[in-house]
Amino acid sequence: MQFDVLTLFPEMFKILNESIIGRAKEKKLININLINIRDFSKDKHKKVDDTPYGGGAGMVLMPDVVYDAYNSVKSENAKVIYMSPQGKKLNQKKVEELSKHKNLILLCGHYEGIDQRVIEEIVDEEISIGDYVLTGGEIPAMVLIDTVSRYVEGVLKEDSTKEESFSQGLLEYPQYTRPEIFKNRQVPEILLSGHHQNIDKWRRKQSLKITLNKRPDLLEKINLSEEDKEYLNSLKK
């Protein structure tokens, strides 16, 4: 999968050379191409922004510079995403949808934003990672690359994403490993039983319980079995 990132700060993306994403890059399962918007400035001082028409604080990225940066990597099949606090909030459904694309172009804003004309000209969709404002779009772009890359075939072991939080609409059940006893806390006996059917049932109930306690809103968005509903009702009593 190809990620083309239009940014003023390509050095920030070095963190993506580590861990799972770094290994995916080494295996050429994904490619992260960083395009420095400043390289397309027509100014001898590499200026890329100017004061906003109509007045106001801050500086605005100029449309021609951004467009030329985009034009250097544009592709007929690429989807252009502007990382913006005004966009639709990123969620698991959107992540899985984006993972089906072969090429994503991510536009990272900075300062007071980007001239609206170039946004209207090139952007297919605006995406936010939350209802707050960051200094720029680089961190949101890294979040999107990380989450989407996990769904690219070969990046994770088969079935690794199926039981994660949000993958089935519920939060994930608790995990345990050695030692069997830690600070007088024992690993739940069911996990030591070797009875996989009972373990699966226990994990399902744990996911339901955790979701009810931490994110009850999620329960309204999924189809629950009668057994699930009965268990949840027992917890509410």
mmCIF file with all atom_site columns, N, CA and C in Angstrom, residues 1-34:
data_model
loop_
_atom_site.group_PDB
_atom_site.id
_atom_site.type_symbol
_atom_site.label_atom_id
_atom_site.label_alt_id
_atom_site.label_comp_id
_atom_site.label_asym_id
_atom_site.label_entity_id
_atom_site.label_seq_id
_atom_site.pdbx_PDB_ins_code
_atom_site.Cartn_x
_atom_site.Cartn_y
_atom_site.Cartn_z
_atom_site.occupancy
_atom_site.B_iso_or_equiv
_atom_site.pdbx_formal_charge
_atom_site.auth_seq_id
_atom_site.auth_comp_id
_atom_site.auth_asym_id
_atom_site.auth_atom_id
_atom_site.pdbx_PDB_model_num
ATOM 1   N N  . MET A 1 1  ? 0.847  -1.189 0.000  1.00 0.00 ? 1  MET A N  1
ATOM 2   C CA . MET A 1 1  ? 0.000  0.000  0.000  1.00 0.00 ? 1  MET A CA 1
ATOM 3   C C  . MET A 1 1  ? 0.884  1.241  0.000  1.00 0.00 ? 1  MET A C  1
ATOM 4   N N  . GLN A 1 2  ? 0.484  2.249  -0.733 1.00 0.00 ? 2  GLN A N  1
ATOM 5   C CA . GLN A 1 2  ? 1.265  3.465  -0.879 1.00 0.00 ? 2  GLN A CA 1
ATOM 6   C C  . GLN A 1 2  ? 0.637  4.616  -0.101 1.00 0.00 ? 2  GLN A C  1
ATOM 7   N N  . PHE A 1 3  ? 1.444  5.246  0.789  1.00 0.00 ? 3  PHE A N  1
ATOM 8   C CA . PHE A 1 3  ? 1.038  6.466  1.466  1.00 0.00 ? 3  PHE A CA 1
ATOM 9   C C  . PHE A 1 3  ? 1.945  7.595  0.969  1.00 0.00 ? 3  PHE A C  1
ATOM 10  N N  . ASP A 1 4  ? 1.363  8.609  0.360  1.00 0.00 ? 4  ASP A N  1
ATOM 11  C CA . ASP A 1 4  ? 2.112  9.810  -0.012 1.00 0.00 ? 4  ASP A CA 1
ATOM 12  C C  . ASP A 1 4  ? 1.698  10.901 0.966  1.00 0.00 ? 4  ASP A C  1
ATOM 13  N N  . VAL A 1 5  ? 2.661  11.465 1.678  1.00 0.00 ? 5  VAL A N  1
ATOM 14  C CA . VAL A 1 5  ? 2.355  12.434 2.726  1.00 0.00 ? 5  VAL A CA 1
ATOM 15  C C  . VAL A 1 5  ? 2.914  13.796 2.349  1.00 0.00 ? 5  VAL A C  1
ATOM 16  N N  . LEU A 1 6  ? 2.022  14.780 2.218  1.00 0.00 ? 6  LEU A N  1
ATOM 17  C CA . LEU A 1 6  ? 2.420  16.148 1.933  1.00 0.00 ? 6  LEU A CA 1
ATOM 18  C C  . LEU A 1 6  ? 2.552  16.888 3.257  1.00 0.00 ? 6  LEU A C  1
ATOM 19  N N  . THR A 1 7  ? 3.771  17.299 3.607  1.00 0.00 ? 7  THR A N  1
ATOM 20  C CA . THR A 1 7  ? 4.033  17.843 4.925  1.00 0.00 ? 7  THR A CA 1
ATOM 21  C C  . THR A 1 7  ? 5.147  18.881 4.893  1.00 0.00 ? 7  THR A C  1
ATOM 22  N N  . LEU A 1 8  ? 5.146  19.760 5.879  1.00 0.00 ? 8  LEU A N  1
ATOM 23  C CA . LEU A 1 8  ? 6.248  20.705 6.055  1.00 0.00 ? 8  LEU A CA 1
ATOM 24  C C  . LEU A 1 8  ? 7.333  20.137 6.959  1.00 0.00 ? 8  LEU A C  1
ATOM 25  N N  . PHE A 1 9  ? 7.029  19.014 7.626  1.00 0.00 ? 9  PHE A N  1
ATOM 26  C CA . PHE A 1 9  ? 7.957  18.457 8.598  1.00 0.00 ? 9  PHE A CA 1
ATOM 27  C C  . PHE A 1 9  ? 8.135  16.942 8.404  1.00 0.00 ? 9  PHE A C  1
ATOM 28  N N  . PRO A 1 10 ? 8.756  16.528 7.306  1.00 0.00 ? 10 PRO A N  1
ATOM 29  C CA . PRO A 1 10 ? 8.927  15.100 7.034  1.00 0.00 ? 10 PRO A CA 1
ATOM 30  C C  . PRO A 1 10 ? 9.740  14.370 8.090  1.00 0.00 ? 10 PRO A C  1
ATOM 31  N N  . GLU A 1 11 ? 10.623 15.103 8.789  1.00 0.00 ? 11 GLU A N  1
ATOM 32  C CA . GLU A 1 11 ? 11.466 14.455 9.801  1.00 0.00 ? 11 GLU A CA 1
ATOM 33  C C  . GLU A 1 11 ? 10.647 13.908 10.967 1.00 0.00 ? 11 GLU A C  1
ATOM 34  N N  . MET A 1 12 ? 9.446  14.408 11.163 1.00 0.00 ? 12 MET A N  1
ATOM 35  C CA . MET A 1 12 ? 8.606  13.918 12.252 1.00 0.00 ? 12 MET A CA 1
ATOM 36  C C  . MET A 1 12 ? 8.197  12.464 12.062 1.00 0.00 ? 12 MET A C  1
ATOM 37  N N  . PHE A 1 13 ? 8.234  11.983 10.826 1.00 0.00 ? 13 PHE A N  1
ATOM 38  C CA . PHE A 1 13 ? 7.724  10.642 10.522 1.00 0.00 ? 13 PHE A CA 1
ATOM 39  C C  . PHE A 1 13 ? 8.754  9.536  10.748 1.00 0.00 ? 13 PHE A C  1
ATOM 40  N N  . LYS A 1 14 ? 9.916  9.878  11.309 1.00 0.00 ? 14 LYS A N  1
ATOM 41  C CA . LYS A 1 14 ? 10.949 8.873  11.571 1.00 0.00 ? 14 LYS A CA 1
ATOM 42  C C  . LYS A 1 14 ? 10.460 7.780  12.505 1.00 0.00 ? 14 LYS A C  1
ATOM 43  N N  . ILE A 1 15 ? 9.523  8.120  13.384 1.00 0.00 ? 15 ILE A N  1
ATOM 44  C CA . ILE A 1 15 ? 9.000  7.138  14.339 1.00 0.00 ? 15 ILE A CA 1
ATOM 45  C C  . ILE A 1 15 ? 8.363  5.947  13.633 1.00 0.00 ? 15 ILE A C  1
ATOM 46  N N  . LEU A 1 16 ? 7.913  6.155  12.406 1.00 0.00 ? 16 LEU A N  1
ATOM 47  C CA . LEU A 1 16 ? 7.259  5.070  11.670 1.00 0.00 ? 16 LEU A CA 1
ATOM 48  C C  . LEU A 1 16 ? 8.263  4.063  11.102 1.00 0.00 ? 16 LEU A C  1
ATOM 49  N N  . ASN A 1 17 ? 9.544  4.260  11.396 1.00 0.00 ? 17 ASN A N  1
ATOM 50  C CA . ASN A 1 17 ? 10.556 3.274  11.023 1.00 0.00 ? 17 ASN A CA 1
ATOM 51  C C  . ASN A 1 17 ? 10.695 2.197  12.091 1.00 0.00 ? 17 ASN A C  1
ATOM 52  N N  . GLU A 1 18 ? 9.941  2.329  13.188 1.00 0.00 ? 18 GLU A N  1
ATOM 53  C CA . GLU A 1 18 ? 10.044 1.396  14.306 1.00 0.00 ? 18 GLU A CA 1
ATOM 54  C C  . GLU A 1 18 ? 8.877  0.412  14.331 1.00 0.00 ? 18 GLU A C  1
ATOM 55  N N  . SER A 1 19 ? 9.061  -0.657 15.090 1.00 0.00 ? 19 SER A N  1
ATOM 56  C CA . SER A 1 19 ? 8.007  -1.613 15.428 1.00 0.00 ? 19 SER A CA 1
ATOM 57  C C  . SER A 1 19 ? 7.331  -2.223 14.187 1.00 0.00 ? 19 SER A C  1
ATOM 58  N N  . ILE A 1 20 ? 6.041  -2.474 14.285 1.00 0.00 ? 20 ILE A N  1
ATOM 59  C CA . ILE A 1 20 ? 5.295  -3.185 13.247 1.00 0.00 ? 20 ILE A CA 1
ATOM 60  C C  . ILE A 1 20 ? 5.306  -2.432 11.927 1.00 0.00 ? 20 ILE A C  1
ATOM 61  N N  . ILE A 1 21 ? 5.140  -1.114 11.983 1.00 0.00 ? 21 ILE A N  1
ATOM 62  C CA . ILE A 1 21 ? 5.107  -0.331 10.748 1.00 0.00 ? 21 ILE A CA 1
ATOM 63  C C  . ILE A 1 21 ? 6.485  -0.331 10.089 1.00 0.00 ? 21 ILE A C  1
ATOM 64  N N  . GLY A 1 22 ? 7.530  -0.246 10.890 1.00 0.00 ? 22 GLY A N  1
ATOM 65  C CA . GLY A 1 22 ? 8.881  -0.305 10.354 1.00 0.00 ? 22 GLY A CA 1
ATOM 66  C C  . GLY A 1 22 ? 9.155  -1.626 9.646  1.00 0.00 ? 22 GLY A C  1
ATOM 67  N N  . ARG A 1 23 ? 8.704  -2.722 10.243 1.00 0.00 ? 23 ARG A N  1
ATOM 68  C CA . ARG A 1 23 ? 8.903  -4.038 9.617  1.00 0.00 ? 23 ARG A CA 1
ATOM 69  C C  . ARG A 1 23 ? 8.088  -4.161 8.338  1.00 0.00 ? 23 ARG A C  1
ATOM 70  N N  . ALA A 1 24 ? 6.887  -3.582 8.353  1.00 0.00 ? 24 ALA A N  1
ATOM 71  C CA . ALA A 1 24 ? 6.050  -3.617 7.146  1.00 0.00 ? 24 ALA A CA 1
ATOM 72  C C  . ALA A 1 24 ? 6.715  -2.854 6.008  1.00 0.00 ? 24 ALA A C  1
ATOM 73  N N  . LYS A 1 25 ? 7.384  -1.753 6.338  1.00 0.00 ? 25 LYS A N  1
ATOM 74  C CA . LYS A 1 25 ? 8.115  -0.996 5.323  1.00 0.00 ? 25 LYS A CA 1
ATOM 75  C C  . LYS A 1 25 ? 9.276  -1.814 4.771  1.00 0.00 ? 25 LYS A C  1
ATOM 76  N N  . GLU A 1 26 ? 10.012 -2.489 5.662  1.00 0.00 ? 26 GLU A N  1
ATOM 77  C CA . GLU A 1 26 ? 11.154 -3.301 5.242  1.00 0.00 ? 26 GLU A CA 1
ATOM 78  C C  . GLU A 1 26 ? 10.720 -4.434 4.312  1.00 0.00 ? 26 GLU A C  1
ATOM 79  N N  . LYS A 1 27 ? 9.538  -4.984 4.584  1.00 0.00 ? 27 LYS A N  1
ATOM 80  C CA . LYS A 1 27 ? 9.015  -6.071 3.750  1.00 0.00 ? 27 LYS A CA 1
ATOM 81  C C  . LYS A 1 27 ? 8.316  -5.558 2.498  1.00 0.00 ? 27 LYS A C  1
ATOM 82  N N  . LYS A 1 28 ? 8.270  -4.220 2.372  1.00 0.00 ? 28 LYS A N  1
ATOM 83  C CA . LYS A 1 28 ? 7.643  -3.567 1.212  1.00 0.00 ? 28 LYS A CA 1
ATOM 84  C C  . LYS A 1 28 ? 6.144  -3.865 1.120  1.00 0.00 ? 28 LYS A C  1
ATOM 85  N N  . LEU A 1 29 ? 5.528  -4.104 2.272  1.00 0.00 ? 29 LEU A N  1
ATOM 86  C CA . LEU A 1 29 ? 4.075  -4.263 2.312  1.00 0.00 ? 29 LEU A CA 1
ATOM 87  C C  . LEU A 1 29 ? 3.399  -2.903 2.242  1.00 0.00 ? 29 LEU A C  1
ATOM 88  N N  . ILE A 1 30 ? 4.079  -1.905 2.788  1.00 0.00 ? 30 ILE A N  1
ATOM 89  C CA . ILE A 1 30 ? 3.620  -0.531 2.671  1.00 0.00 ? 30 ILE A CA 1
ATOM 90  C C  . ILE A 1 30 ? 4.809  0.350  2.289  1.00 0.00 ? 30 ILE A C  1
ATOM 91  N N  . ASN A 1 31 ? 4.516  1.485  1.685  1.00 0.00 ? 31 ASN A N  1
ATOM 92  C CA . ASN A 1 31 ? 5.556  2.467  1.378  1.00 0.00 ? 31 ASN A CA 1
ATOM 93  C C  . ASN A 1 31 ? 5.067  3.837  1.795  1.00 0.00 ? 31 ASN A C  1
ATOM 94  N N  . ILE A 1 32 ? 5.886  4.550  2.554  1.00 0.00 ? 32 ILE A N  1
ATOM 95  C CA . ILE A 1 32 ? 5.538  5.886  3.026  1.00 0.00 ? 32 ILE A CA 1
ATOM 96  C C  . ILE A 1 32 ? 6.454  6.878  2.329  1.00 0.00 ? 32 ILE A C  1
ATOM 97  N N  . ASN A 1 33 ? 5.882  7.614  1.389  1.00 0.00 ? 33 ASN A N  1
ATOM 98  C CA . ASN A 1 33 ? 6.633  8.587  0.596  1.00 0.00 ? 33 ASN A CA 1
ATOM 99  C C  . ASN A 1 33 ? 6.366  9.985  1.147  1.00 0.00 ? 33 ASN A C  1
ATOM 100 N N  . LEU A 1 34 ? 7.410  10.624 1.672  1.00 0.00 ? 34 LEU A N  1
ATOM 101 C CA . LEU A 1 34 ? 7.262  11.930 2.308  1.00 0.00 ? 34 LEU A CA 1
ATOM 102 C C  . LEU A 1 34 ? 7.623  13.040 1.328  1.00 0.00 ? 34 LEU A C  1
#
